[in-house]
mmCIF file of C-alpha atoms in Angstrom:
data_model
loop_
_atom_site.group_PDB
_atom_site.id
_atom_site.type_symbol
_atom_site.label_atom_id
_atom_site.label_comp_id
_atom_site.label_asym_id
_atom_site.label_seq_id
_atom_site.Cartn_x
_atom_site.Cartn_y
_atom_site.Cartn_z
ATOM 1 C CA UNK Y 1 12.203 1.978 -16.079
ATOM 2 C CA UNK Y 2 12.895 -1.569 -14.795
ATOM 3 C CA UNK Y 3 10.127 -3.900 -14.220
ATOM 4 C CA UNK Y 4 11.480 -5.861 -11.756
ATOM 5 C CA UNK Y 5 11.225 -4.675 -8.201
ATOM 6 C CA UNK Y 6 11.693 -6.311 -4.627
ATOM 7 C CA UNK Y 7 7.977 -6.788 -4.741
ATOM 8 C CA UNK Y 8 7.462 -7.777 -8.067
ATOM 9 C CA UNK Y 9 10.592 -10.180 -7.741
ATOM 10 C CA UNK Y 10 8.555 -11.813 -4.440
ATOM 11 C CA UNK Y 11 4.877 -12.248 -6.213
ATOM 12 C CA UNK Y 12 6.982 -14.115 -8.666
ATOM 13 C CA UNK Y 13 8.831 -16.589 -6.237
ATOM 14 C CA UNK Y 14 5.193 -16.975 -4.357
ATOM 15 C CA UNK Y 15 3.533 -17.904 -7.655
ATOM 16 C CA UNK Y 16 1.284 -14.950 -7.387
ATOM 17 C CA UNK Y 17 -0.073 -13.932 -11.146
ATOM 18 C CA UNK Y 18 0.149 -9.937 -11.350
ATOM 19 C CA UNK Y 19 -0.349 -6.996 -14.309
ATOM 20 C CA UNK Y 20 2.015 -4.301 -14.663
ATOM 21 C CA UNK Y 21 1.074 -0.959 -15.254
ATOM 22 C CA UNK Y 22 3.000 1.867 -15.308
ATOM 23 C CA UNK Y 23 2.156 4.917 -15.424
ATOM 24 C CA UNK Y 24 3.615 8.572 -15.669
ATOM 25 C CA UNK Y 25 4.247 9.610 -11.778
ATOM 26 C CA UNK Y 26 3.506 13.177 -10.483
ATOM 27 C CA UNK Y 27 5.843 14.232 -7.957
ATOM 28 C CA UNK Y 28 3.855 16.567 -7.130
ATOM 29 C CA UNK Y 29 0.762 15.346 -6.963
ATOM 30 C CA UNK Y 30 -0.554 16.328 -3.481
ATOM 31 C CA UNK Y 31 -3.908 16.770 -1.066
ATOM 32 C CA UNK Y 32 -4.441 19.461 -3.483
ATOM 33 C CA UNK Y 33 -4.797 17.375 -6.596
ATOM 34 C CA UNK Y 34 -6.282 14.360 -4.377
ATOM 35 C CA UNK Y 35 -2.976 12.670 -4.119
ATOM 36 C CA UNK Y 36 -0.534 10.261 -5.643
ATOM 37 C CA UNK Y 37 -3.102 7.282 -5.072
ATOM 38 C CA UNK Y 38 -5.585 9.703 -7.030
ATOM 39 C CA UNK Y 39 -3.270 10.828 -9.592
ATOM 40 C CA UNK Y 40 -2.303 7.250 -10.247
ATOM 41 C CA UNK Y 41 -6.008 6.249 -10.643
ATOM 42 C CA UNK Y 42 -6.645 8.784 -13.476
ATOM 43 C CA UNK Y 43 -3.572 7.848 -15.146
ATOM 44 C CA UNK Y 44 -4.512 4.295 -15.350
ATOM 45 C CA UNK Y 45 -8.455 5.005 -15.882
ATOM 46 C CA UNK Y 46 -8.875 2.507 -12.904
ATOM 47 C CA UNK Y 47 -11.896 3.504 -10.379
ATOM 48 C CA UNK Y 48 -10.076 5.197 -7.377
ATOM 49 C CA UNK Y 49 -11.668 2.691 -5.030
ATOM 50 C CA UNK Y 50 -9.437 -0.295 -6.665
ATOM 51 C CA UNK Y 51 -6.242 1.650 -6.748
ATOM 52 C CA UNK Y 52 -4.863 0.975 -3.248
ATOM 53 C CA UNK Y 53 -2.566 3.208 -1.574
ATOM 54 C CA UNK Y 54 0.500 2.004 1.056
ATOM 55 C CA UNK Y 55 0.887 4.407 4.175
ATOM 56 C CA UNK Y 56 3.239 3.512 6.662
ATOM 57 C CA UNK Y 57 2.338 3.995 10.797
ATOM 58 C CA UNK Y 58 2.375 3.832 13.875
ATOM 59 C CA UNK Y 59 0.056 1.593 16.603
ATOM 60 C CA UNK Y 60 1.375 2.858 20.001
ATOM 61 C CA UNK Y 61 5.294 1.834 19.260
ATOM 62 C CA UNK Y 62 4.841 -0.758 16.678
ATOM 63 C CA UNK Y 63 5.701 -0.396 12.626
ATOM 64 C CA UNK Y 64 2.516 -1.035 10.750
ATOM 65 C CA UNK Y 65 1.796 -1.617 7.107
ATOM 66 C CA UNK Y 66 -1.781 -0.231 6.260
ATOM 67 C CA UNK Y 67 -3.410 -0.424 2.426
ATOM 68 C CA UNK Y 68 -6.588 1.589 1.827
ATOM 69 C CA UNK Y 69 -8.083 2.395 -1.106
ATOM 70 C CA UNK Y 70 -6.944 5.447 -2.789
ATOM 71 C CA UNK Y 71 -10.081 7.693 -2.511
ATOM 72 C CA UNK Y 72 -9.925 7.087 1.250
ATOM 73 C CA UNK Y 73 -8.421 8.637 4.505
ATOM 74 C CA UNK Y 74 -6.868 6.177 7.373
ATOM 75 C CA UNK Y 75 -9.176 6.373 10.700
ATOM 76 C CA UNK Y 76 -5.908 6.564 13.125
ATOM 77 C CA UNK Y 77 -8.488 5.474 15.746
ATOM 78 C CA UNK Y 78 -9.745 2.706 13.997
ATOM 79 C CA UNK Y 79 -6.733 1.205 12.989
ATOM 80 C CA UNK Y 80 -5.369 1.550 16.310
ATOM 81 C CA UNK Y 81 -8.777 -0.591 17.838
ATOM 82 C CA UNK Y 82 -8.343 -2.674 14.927
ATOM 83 C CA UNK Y 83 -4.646 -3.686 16.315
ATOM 84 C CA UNK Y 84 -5.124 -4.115 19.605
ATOM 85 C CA UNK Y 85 -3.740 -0.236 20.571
ATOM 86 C CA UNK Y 86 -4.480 3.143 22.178
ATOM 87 C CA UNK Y 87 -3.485 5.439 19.882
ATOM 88 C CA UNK Y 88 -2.204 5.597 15.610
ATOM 89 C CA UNK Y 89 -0.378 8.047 14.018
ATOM 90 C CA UNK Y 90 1.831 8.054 10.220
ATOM 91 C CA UNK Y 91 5.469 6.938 10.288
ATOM 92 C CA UNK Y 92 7.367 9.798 9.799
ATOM 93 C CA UNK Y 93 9.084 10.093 5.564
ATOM 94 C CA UNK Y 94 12.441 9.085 6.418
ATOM 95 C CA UNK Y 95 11.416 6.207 9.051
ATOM 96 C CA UNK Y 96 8.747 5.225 6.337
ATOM 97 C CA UNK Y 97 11.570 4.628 3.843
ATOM 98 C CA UNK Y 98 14.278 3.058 6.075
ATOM 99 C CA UNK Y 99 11.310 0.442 7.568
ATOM 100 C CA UNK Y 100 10.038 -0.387 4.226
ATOM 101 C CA UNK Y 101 12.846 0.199 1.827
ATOM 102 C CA UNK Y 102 11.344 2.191 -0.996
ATOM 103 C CA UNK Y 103 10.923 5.393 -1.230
ATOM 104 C CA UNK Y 104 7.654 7.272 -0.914
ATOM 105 C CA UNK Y 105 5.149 7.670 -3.782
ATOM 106 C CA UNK Y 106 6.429 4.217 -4.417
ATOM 107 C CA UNK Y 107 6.024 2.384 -1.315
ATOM 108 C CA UNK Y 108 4.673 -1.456 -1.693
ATOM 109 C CA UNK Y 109 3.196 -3.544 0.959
ATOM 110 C CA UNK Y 110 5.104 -6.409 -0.566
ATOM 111 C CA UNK Y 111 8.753 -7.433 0.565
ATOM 112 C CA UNK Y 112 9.436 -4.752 2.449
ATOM 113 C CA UNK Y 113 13.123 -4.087 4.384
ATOM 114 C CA UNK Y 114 11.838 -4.496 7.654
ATOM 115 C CA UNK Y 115 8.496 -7.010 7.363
ATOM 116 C CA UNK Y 116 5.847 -6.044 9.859
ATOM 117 C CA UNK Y 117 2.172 -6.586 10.168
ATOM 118 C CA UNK Y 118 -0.033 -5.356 7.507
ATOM 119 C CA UNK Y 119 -3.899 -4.178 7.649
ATOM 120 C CA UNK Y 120 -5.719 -4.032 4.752
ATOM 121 C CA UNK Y 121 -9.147 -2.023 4.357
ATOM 122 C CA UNK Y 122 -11.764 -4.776 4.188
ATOM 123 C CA UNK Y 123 -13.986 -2.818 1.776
ATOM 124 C CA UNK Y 124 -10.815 -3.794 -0.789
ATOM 125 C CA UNK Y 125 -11.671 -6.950 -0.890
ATOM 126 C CA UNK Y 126 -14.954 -6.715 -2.923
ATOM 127 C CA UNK Y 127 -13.075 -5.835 -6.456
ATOM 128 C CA UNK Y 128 -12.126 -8.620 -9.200
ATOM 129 C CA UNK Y 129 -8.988 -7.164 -8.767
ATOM 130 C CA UNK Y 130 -6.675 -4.433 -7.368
ATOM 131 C CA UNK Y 131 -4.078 -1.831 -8.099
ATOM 132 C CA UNK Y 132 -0.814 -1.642 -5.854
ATOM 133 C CA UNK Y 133 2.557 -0.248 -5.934
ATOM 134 C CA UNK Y 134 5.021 -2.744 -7.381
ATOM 135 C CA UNK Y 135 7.871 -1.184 -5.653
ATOM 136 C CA UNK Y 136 8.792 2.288 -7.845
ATOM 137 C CA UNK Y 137 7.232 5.698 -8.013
ATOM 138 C CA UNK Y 138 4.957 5.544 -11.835
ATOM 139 C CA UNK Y 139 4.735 1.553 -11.361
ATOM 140 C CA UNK Y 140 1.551 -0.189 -10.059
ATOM 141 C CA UNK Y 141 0.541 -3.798 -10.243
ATOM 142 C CA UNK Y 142 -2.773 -5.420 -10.729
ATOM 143 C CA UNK Y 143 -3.797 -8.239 -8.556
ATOM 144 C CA UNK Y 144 -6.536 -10.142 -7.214
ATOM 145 C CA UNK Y 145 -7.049 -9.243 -3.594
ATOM 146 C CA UNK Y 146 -7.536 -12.486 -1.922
ATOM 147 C CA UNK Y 147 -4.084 -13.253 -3.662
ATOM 148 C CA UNK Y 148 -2.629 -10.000 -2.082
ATOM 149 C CA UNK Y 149 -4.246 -10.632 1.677
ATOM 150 C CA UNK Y 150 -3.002 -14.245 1.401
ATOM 151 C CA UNK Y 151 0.692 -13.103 0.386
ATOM 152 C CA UNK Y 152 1.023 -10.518 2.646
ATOM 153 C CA UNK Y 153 -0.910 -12.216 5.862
ATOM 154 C CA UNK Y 154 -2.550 -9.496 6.100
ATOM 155 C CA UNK Y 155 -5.067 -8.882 8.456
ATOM 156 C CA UNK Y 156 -8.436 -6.759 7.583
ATOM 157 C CA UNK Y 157 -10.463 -4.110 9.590
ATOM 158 C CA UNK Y 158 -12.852 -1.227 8.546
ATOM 159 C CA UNK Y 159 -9.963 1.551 8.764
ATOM 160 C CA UNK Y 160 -10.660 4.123 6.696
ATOM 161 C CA UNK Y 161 -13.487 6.102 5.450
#
């Protein structure tokens, strides 16, 4: 497995410091099991809270980016308040993958195909630091969150529960 990703490749250019970890992925690793977020958490013996999953939506018509923590659902209602909309639902796989350019179970906030705005659970922000996908299913990396808000101009809200 390669190292270097998109995302890992722009963390490095921003002069971000990071942690690798990888990890063995489950494919299939679903809402049965918890999820991939879940699955990656026990893998890593990281508290579910700091491993952050990457879900791709929708505010009315607009792409957004939103990272919650892994033991959490998205509040498509919340988000949508938080973003000035009406209504939030998930990007479909296939748009998901196209928009962001990596495919899912390995989807990472950070230099994505397509850049577009990115909401961050606030709750996220009270760890030392935080696990995200680098870029590659089995491949997470370890940052501090003020470090990840900053890079990705993210913007904040109480979106998930």
């Amino acid at each position: 497995m390669s190292m270097a990703t998109r995302a890992t490749r722009a963390l490095d250019a921003a002069g971000i410091g990071y942690r690798l970890h990888p990890y063995d992925y489950d494919a299939d690793a679903g809402a049965a099991a918890g999820g991939k977020g879940l699955q990656a958490a026990a893998a890593l013996g990281a508290a579910p809270q700091r491993v952050l999953k990457t879900l791709m939506a929708w505010v009315d018509a607009r792409a957004v980016c939103v990272v919650i923590p892994s033991d959490r659902q998205l509040l498509p209602k919340a988000l949508a308040a938080a973003a000035g909309g009406k209504a939030a639902r998930m990007m479909e796989i296939a748009e998901a993958e196209r928009r962001s350019g990596y495919k899912v179970g390995g989807i990472s906030p950070f230099a994505q195909q397509r850049p577009m705005p990115v909401w961050l659970e606030h709750d996220a922000l009270g760890a030392d630091s935080v696990f995200v996908n680098a870029g590659q299913r089995g491949l997470l990396l370890e940052l501090a969150p003020a470090d990840a808000l900053r890079i990705l101009q993210a913007r904040t809200a109480a979106i998930s529960r």
